[in-house]
Amino acid sequence: MHQLSRREFAISLGAFAVLPFESTEPSLVLYNANILTVDARHPRAQAVAIADGRFFAVGSNDEVRAIAKGRTKQINLEGKTVLPGFIDAHSHPAWAGIRHLRMVDCDLRSIAEILAALRKRAAQSPPGAWVLGFKYDDTKTSDNRPLTRDDLDSAIPDHPVYVEHRGGHTAWVNSLAYNLAGVTQDTPDPQGGRYDRDPATHRLSGHVSEKGTDAFGKLMPSEYSREDYREGAKLVTKMMARTGITSVTEAQGTPENLRAFQEVRDAGELPIRVYCHITESRIDSMIAAGVRTGLGDEWVRVGAVKMICDSSLSERTARVSQPYVGRPNDYGILANDGDALYPIARKAHEA
């Protein structure tokens, strides 16, 4: 097996080649493995050496182990496959961390299981408190239908309920939530949003989309402490690292999110790299503070401005040129048009 030299391997990594090694010896050697290098010339290897958190050498067991020093930790992987770290180019880890701390995880496989989890939280909550769920995905349950207002009413009649879809653009609510939000059968759809209705009876179905969620969001508890943000960021980045994700784009960050990631990094507890886009609603304060794209280091860095034009394909709210299959008059929702977005983009560009 041909061994890539340290220089050859660094060059194959593109941008990382410009970052110098502080050490001349590896801190870790992984050997006796099936390593996928993502290098077309040498797609597989038996061993790699790592120094200063970067690949130092790659090749056969004998070649790589020969450069190990007395302090180098060596791990025999016994034929296991080693993959490159995955990059999640669009997710919301900071908010997901807060949700895991405060809400019911509805990533379950039946409506009955979801309702049971919500009932359990309701039983542990003060009278009349909101019961909040997240990560619900109607395509992953065995019922072959989505949640309904009636499901939620029968399971949790005495608490307002809000269950967010995994995609974050739609949600399901119960009758008490409708009442508190002032949404009735005669309430028109808001601009850029929708209160879905049963196609046969036109009764509110419990499903709300895009800016239709705003009326409920104003009522739900939304005050979180600095420690909440920090603990949420620490929790969710560990969860992501366990799945092999080593770098993530925080696609709609806030100053609070950015600070949380920085604090977790400073404590030595951040296992992945974070590229933090800034949500459009916070761009003025970030510009005023002198924050610009690229600010930060290799672990936490400020990215672009996140602006929302249309919505989510998984939730059938993305604006499309042809109607969705089985929904002849549904072209999705245009959440914001060019008149709303261009001034923000211009401001960010000029900054």
Coordinates of C-alpha atoms in Angstrom, one line a residue:
M1 CA 0.0 0.0 0.0
H2 CA 1.3 3.4 -1.0
Q3 CA 1.7 5.9 1.9
L4 CA 0.7 9.5 1.4
S5 CA 3.3 11.7 2.8
R6 CA 2.3 14.3 5.3
R7 CA 2.7 17.0 2.6
E8 CA 0.6 15.0 0.0
F9 CA -2.1 14.4 2.5
A10 CA -2.2 18.0 3.6
I11 CA -2.5 19.2 0.0
S12 CA -5.4 16.8 -0.6
L13 CA -7.2 18.5 2.3
G14 CA -7.4 21.8 0.4
A15 CA -7.9 24.7 2.8
F16 CA -6.6 22.9 5.8
A17 CA -3.1 22.7 4.3
V18 CA -2.5 26.4 5.2
L19 CA -2.9 25.6 8.9
P20 CA 0.5 24.6 10.4
F21 CA 1.1 21.8 12.8
E22 CA 2.4 22.8 16.2
S23 CA 3.7 19.3 16.9
T24 CA 6.2 17.1 15.0
E25 CA 4.8 13.9 16.4
P26 CA 1.3 12.4 16.4
S27 CA -0.8 12.3 19.5
L28 CA -3.0 9.5 18.2
V29 CA -2.7 6.6 15.8
L30 CA -5.7 4.6 14.6
Y31 CA -4.6 1.4 13.0
N32 CA -5.9 -2.0 11.7
A33 CA -8.9 -0.1 10.3
N34 CA -10.9 0.3 7.0
I35 CA -10.3 4.1 6.6
L36 CA -12.2 5.9 3.8
T37 CA -9.9 8.8 2.9
V38 CA -12.1 10.6 0.3
D39 CA -9.0 10.8 -1.9
A40 CA -9.7 9.3 -5.3
R41 CA -6.0 8.4 -5.7
H42 CA -5.8 6.4 -2.4
P43 CA -9.5 5.8 -1.4
R44 CA -8.7 3.4 1.5
A45 CA -6.0 3.1 4.1
Q46 CA -5.2 0.9 7.2
A47 CA -4.0 3.6 9.6
V48 CA -3.9 7.3 10.2
A49 CA -1.9 9.5 12.6
I50 CA -3.3 12.7 14.1
A51 CA -1.5 15.7 15.5
D52 CA -2.9 18.9 16.9
G53 CA -6.4 17.7 15.9
R54 CA -5.5 17.2 12.3
F55 CA -4.4 14.3 10.1
F56 CA -0.7 14.0 10.2
A57 CA -0.1 10.9 8.0
V58 CA -2.1 8.1 6.4
G59 CA -1.0 4.7 5.0
S60 CA -0.5 1.1 6.0
N61 CA -0.3 -0.1 9.6
D62 CA 3.5 -0.5 9.5
E63 CA 4.1 2.8 7.8
V64 CA 1.9 4.9 10.2
R65 CA 2.8 3.1 13.4
A66 CA 6.5 3.6 12.6
I67 CA 6.1 7.3 13.2
A68 CA 4.5 6.9 16.6
K69 CA 6.5 8.2 19.6
G70 CA 6.4 7.1 23.2
R71 CA 3.6 9.5 24.1
T72 CA 1.5 8.6 21.1
K73 CA -1.8 6.8 22.0
Q74 CA -2.4 3.9 19.6
I75 CA -5.8 2.3 19.1
N76 CA -6.4 -1.0 17.3
L77 CA -9.8 -0.6 15.6
E78 CA -9.9 -4.3 14.7
G79 CA -11.2 -3.8 11.2
K80 CA -13.8 -1.2 11.9
T81 CA -14.6 1.4 9.3
V82 CA -13.5 5.0 9.8
L83 CA -15.5 7.7 8.0
P84 CA -14.7 11.4 7.6
G85 CA -16.6 13.7 9.9
F86 CA -20.0 14.7 8.6
I87 CA -21.0 18.4 8.0
D88 CA -24.6 19.4 8.7
A89 CA -25.0 22.4 6.4
H90 CA -28.4 23.5 7.7
S91 CA -29.8 22.9 11.2
H92 CA -30.7 24.8 14.3
P93 CA -28.7 23.2 17.1
A94 CA -28.9 26.1 19.7
W95 CA -32.7 26.1 19.6
A96 CA -32.8 22.3 19.5
G97 CA -30.8 22.3 22.7
I98 CA -33.3 24.6 24.4
R99 CA -36.1 22.4 23.1
H100 CA -34.5 19.3 24.6
L101 CA -34.3 21.0 27.9
R102 CA -37.9 22.3 28.0
M103 CA -40.1 20.4 25.6
V104 CA -41.5 17.0 24.8
D105 CA -39.5 15.0 22.2
C106 CA -42.1 13.8 19.8
D107 CA -39.8 11.8 17.6
L108 CA -42.0 8.7 18.2
R109 CA -43.5 6.2 15.9
S110 CA -47.3 6.4 16.6
I111 CA -49.8 9.1 17.5
A112 CA -50.7 7.1 20.6
E113 CA -47.1 7.3 21.8
I114 CA -46.9 11.0 21.2
L115 CA -50.2 11.6 23.0
A116 CA -48.9 9.5 26.0
A117 CA -45.7 11.6 26.2
L118 CA -47.7 14.8 26.1
R119 CA -50.1 13.6 28.7
K120 CA -47.2 12.7 31.0
R121 CA -45.8 16.2 30.6
A122 CA -49.2 17.8 31.3
A123 CA -49.5 15.8 34.5
Q124 CA -46.2 17.2 35.7
S125 CA -47.1 20.8 34.7
P126 CA -49.0 23.5 36.7
P127 CA -52.7 23.9 35.8
G128 CA -53.2 25.7 32.5
A129 CA -49.5 25.7 31.6
W130 CA -48.5 25.2 28.0
V131 CA -47.5 21.7 26.9
L132 CA -45.0 22.0 24.1
G133 CA -43.7 19.3 21.8
F134 CA -41.1 19.3 19.0
K135 CA -39.5 16.9 16.4
Y136 CA -42.9 15.5 15.4
D137 CA -42.8 14.1 11.8
D138 CA -46.1 12.9 10.4
T139 CA -44.3 10.8 7.8
K140 CA -42.6 8.7 10.4
T141 CA -45.6 7.5 12.4
S142 CA -47.4 4.2 11.7
D143 CA -50.9 5.8 11.6
N144 CA -50.6 7.1 8.0
R145 CA -52.2 10.3 9.0
P146 CA -51.2 13.5 10.8
L147 CA -52.1 14.6 14.3
T148 CA -55.4 16.4 14.6
R149 CA -57.0 19.0 16.9
D150 CA -59.4 16.3 18.1
D151 CA -56.4 14.0 19.1
L152 CA -54.9 16.7 21.2
D153 CA -58.3 17.8 22.7
S154 CA -59.1 14.2 23.8
A155 CA -55.6 13.6 25.4
I156 CA -54.9 17.0 27.0
P157 CA -58.1 19.1 27.3
D158 CA -57.0 21.3 30.2
H159 CA -53.7 22.6 28.9
P160 CA -52.9 24.6 25.7
V161 CA -50.9 22.3 23.5
Y162 CA -48.4 23.2 20.7
V163 CA -46.6 20.4 18.8
E164 CA -44.0 21.6 16.3
H165 CA -43.1 19.7 13.2
R166 CA -39.5 18.6 12.9
G167 CA -39.0 21.1 10.1
G168 CA -40.0 24.0 12.3
H169 CA -42.4 25.7 9.9
T170 CA -45.7 24.2 11.0
A171 CA -47.3 23.0 14.2
W172 CA -50.4 21.3 15.6
V173 CA -52.5 22.9 18.4
N174 CA -55.6 22.0 20.4
S175 CA -58.8 23.9 21.0
L176 CA -57.6 25.6 24.1
A177 CA -54.6 27.0 22.3
Y178 CA -56.9 28.4 19.6
N179 CA -59.0 30.1 22.2
L180 CA -56.1 31.7 24.0
A181 CA -54.7 32.9 20.7
G182 CA -58.1 34.3 19.6
V183 CA -58.1 32.2 16.5
T184 CA -61.7 31.3 15.5
Q185 CA -63.4 29.7 12.6
D186 CA -63.8 33.1 11.1
T187 CA -60.3 34.3 11.6
P188 CA -58.7 35.0 8.1
D189 CA -55.3 33.5 7.3
P190 CA -52.4 35.9 8.2
Q191 CA -50.2 37.3 5.4
G192 CA -47.5 34.7 4.9
G193 CA -49.2 32.0 6.9
R194 CA -52.2 29.7 7.2
Y195 CA -54.7 28.3 9.6
D196 CA -55.4 24.9 8.0
R197 CA -59.0 23.7 7.8
D198 CA -60.6 20.4 7.1
P199 CA -61.3 20.3 3.4
A200 CA -64.8 18.8 3.9
T201 CA -66.1 20.7 6.8
H202 CA -63.8 23.8 6.8
R203 CA -63.4 23.4 10.5
L204 CA -60.0 24.4 11.9
S205 CA -58.0 21.2 11.8
G206 CA -55.4 22.0 14.4
H207 CA -52.6 22.5 11.8
V208 CA -51.1 25.9 11.6
S209 CA -48.4 26.9 9.0
E210 CA -45.6 29.5 8.8
K211 CA -46.8 32.9 10.1
G212 CA -49.9 31.3 11.3
T213 CA -47.8 30.1 14.2
D214 CA -47.1 33.6 15.4
A215 CA -50.3 34.0 17.2
F216 CA -49.4 31.1 19.4
G217 CA -45.7 31.9 19.7
K218 CA -46.5 35.2 21.4
L219 CA -48.3 33.3 24.2
M220 CA -45.9 30.5 24.9
P221 CA -43.0 30.8 27.5
S222 CA -40.0 32.1 25.7
E223 CA -37.7 33.5 28.4
Y224 CA -34.5 31.5 28.8
S225 CA -31.5 32.3 30.9
R226 CA -27.9 32.5 29.8
E227 CA -27.4 29.2 31.5
D228 CA -30.3 27.6 29.6
Y229 CA -28.7 28.6 26.3
R230 CA -25.3 27.4 27.4
E231 CA -26.6 24.0 28.7
G232 CA -28.7 23.5 25.6
A233 CA -25.7 24.2 23.3
K234 CA -23.6 21.8 25.3
L235 CA -26.2 19.1 25.2
V236 CA -27.1 19.2 21.5
T237 CA -23.5 19.5 20.2
K238 CA -22.7 16.3 22.2
M239 CA -25.7 14.6 20.6
M240 CA -24.5 15.6 17.2
A241 CA -20.9 14.5 17.8
R242 CA -22.2 11.0 18.8
T243 CA -23.7 10.7 15.3
G244 CA -20.5 11.6 13.5
I245 CA -21.2 15.3 12.9
T246 CA -18.1 17.3 13.4
S247 CA -19.2 20.6 11.8
V248 CA -22.5 22.4 11.7
T249 CA -24.1 25.5 10.2
E250 CA -26.4 27.2 12.8
A251 CA -28.9 28.4 10.2
Q252 CA -30.7 31.2 12.1
G253 CA -28.6 32.1 15.0
T254 CA -29.0 34.9 17.5
P255 CA -26.5 36.8 19.7
E256 CA -27.6 34.5 22.6
N257 CA -26.9 31.4 20.5
L258 CA -23.5 32.7 19.4
R259 CA -22.6 33.6 23.0
A260 CA -23.6 30.1 24.2
F261 CA -21.4 28.4 21.6
Q262 CA -18.5 30.6 22.6
E263 CA -19.0 29.9 26.3
V264 CA -19.2 26.1 25.7
R265 CA -16.0 26.4 23.6
D266 CA -14.2 28.4 26.2
A267 CA -15.1 25.7 28.8
G268 CA -13.5 23.1 26.6
E269 CA -16.8 21.3 26.1
L270 CA -17.6 22.0 22.4
P271 CA -17.0 18.8 20.4
I272 CA -18.0 20.2 17.0
R273 CA -17.3 23.3 14.9
V274 CA -20.1 25.9 14.5
Y275 CA -20.6 28.3 11.6
C276 CA -23.3 30.6 13.0
H277 CA -25.6 32.4 10.5
I278 CA -27.4 35.4 12.1
T279 CA -31.1 35.7 11.8
E280 CA -32.4 38.7 9.8
S281 CA -34.3 40.1 12.8
R282 CA -31.1 40.6 14.8
I283 CA -28.9 42.0 12.0
D284 CA -29.1 45.6 13.1
S285 CA -27.8 44.9 16.6
M286 CA -25.0 42.7 15.3
I287 CA -23.9 45.3 12.8
A288 CA -24.0 48.0 15.5
A289 CA -21.8 45.8 17.7
G290 CA -19.2 45.5 14.9
V291 CA -19.9 41.8 14.2
R292 CA -19.2 40.8 10.6
T293 CA -19.1 37.5 8.7
G294 CA -15.9 35.7 9.4
L295 CA -15.5 36.9 13.0
G296 CA -14.4 34.1 15.3
D297 CA -12.0 31.2 15.1
E298 CA -12.1 27.7 13.6
W299 CA -14.5 26.4 16.3
V300 CA -17.1 29.2 16.4
R301 CA -17.4 31.6 13.5
V302 CA -20.0 34.1 12.3
G303 CA -21.5 33.3 9.0
A304 CA -24.0 34.9 6.7
V305 CA -27.4 36.5 7.3
K306 CA -30.3 34.0 7.3
M307 CA -33.3 35.3 5.5
I308 CA -36.5 33.4 4.8
C309 CA -38.3 33.7 1.5
D310 CA -40.5 30.6 1.3
S311 CA -40.7 27.6 3.5
S312 CA -40.3 23.8 3.9
L313 CA -40.8 21.1 1.4
S314 CA -41.2 18.4 4.1
E315 CA -44.1 20.4 5.5
R316 CA -45.5 21.3 2.1
T317 CA -45.2 25.0 2.7
A318 CA -42.4 25.8 0.3
R319 CA -43.5 28.0 -2.6
V320 CA -43.7 25.9 -5.8
S321 CA -44.6 26.6 -9.4
Q322 CA -46.9 23.6 -9.6
P323 CA -49.4 22.5 -7.0
Y324 CA -48.5 19.7 -4.5
V325 CA -49.7 16.3 -5.5
G326 CA -53.2 15.7 -4.2
R327 CA -53.6 19.4 -3.3
P328 CA -54.6 21.0 -6.6
N329 CA -54.8 24.6 -5.3
D330 CA -51.9 24.5 -2.9
Y331 CA -48.7 26.2 -4.2
G332 CA -47.2 26.7 -0.7
I333 CA -46.6 29.9 1.2
L334 CA -44.5 32.9 0.3
A335 CA -43.5 34.0 3.8
N336 CA -41.6 37.1 2.7
D337 CA -41.3 38.7 -0.8
G338 CA -38.5 40.6 -2.3
D339 CA -39.7 44.0 -1.0
A340 CA -39.1 42.6 2.5
L341 CA -35.8 40.9 1.9
Y342 CA -33.9 43.2 -0.4
P343 CA -33.4 46.0 2.1
I344 CA -32.0 43.5 4.7
A345 CA -29.6 42.0 2.1
R346 CA -28.5 45.5 1.0
K347 CA -27.9 46.5 4.6
A348 CA -25.8 43.4 5.3
H349 CA -23.8 43.9 2.1
E350 CA -23.0 47.5 2.8
A351 CA -21.9 46.7 6.4

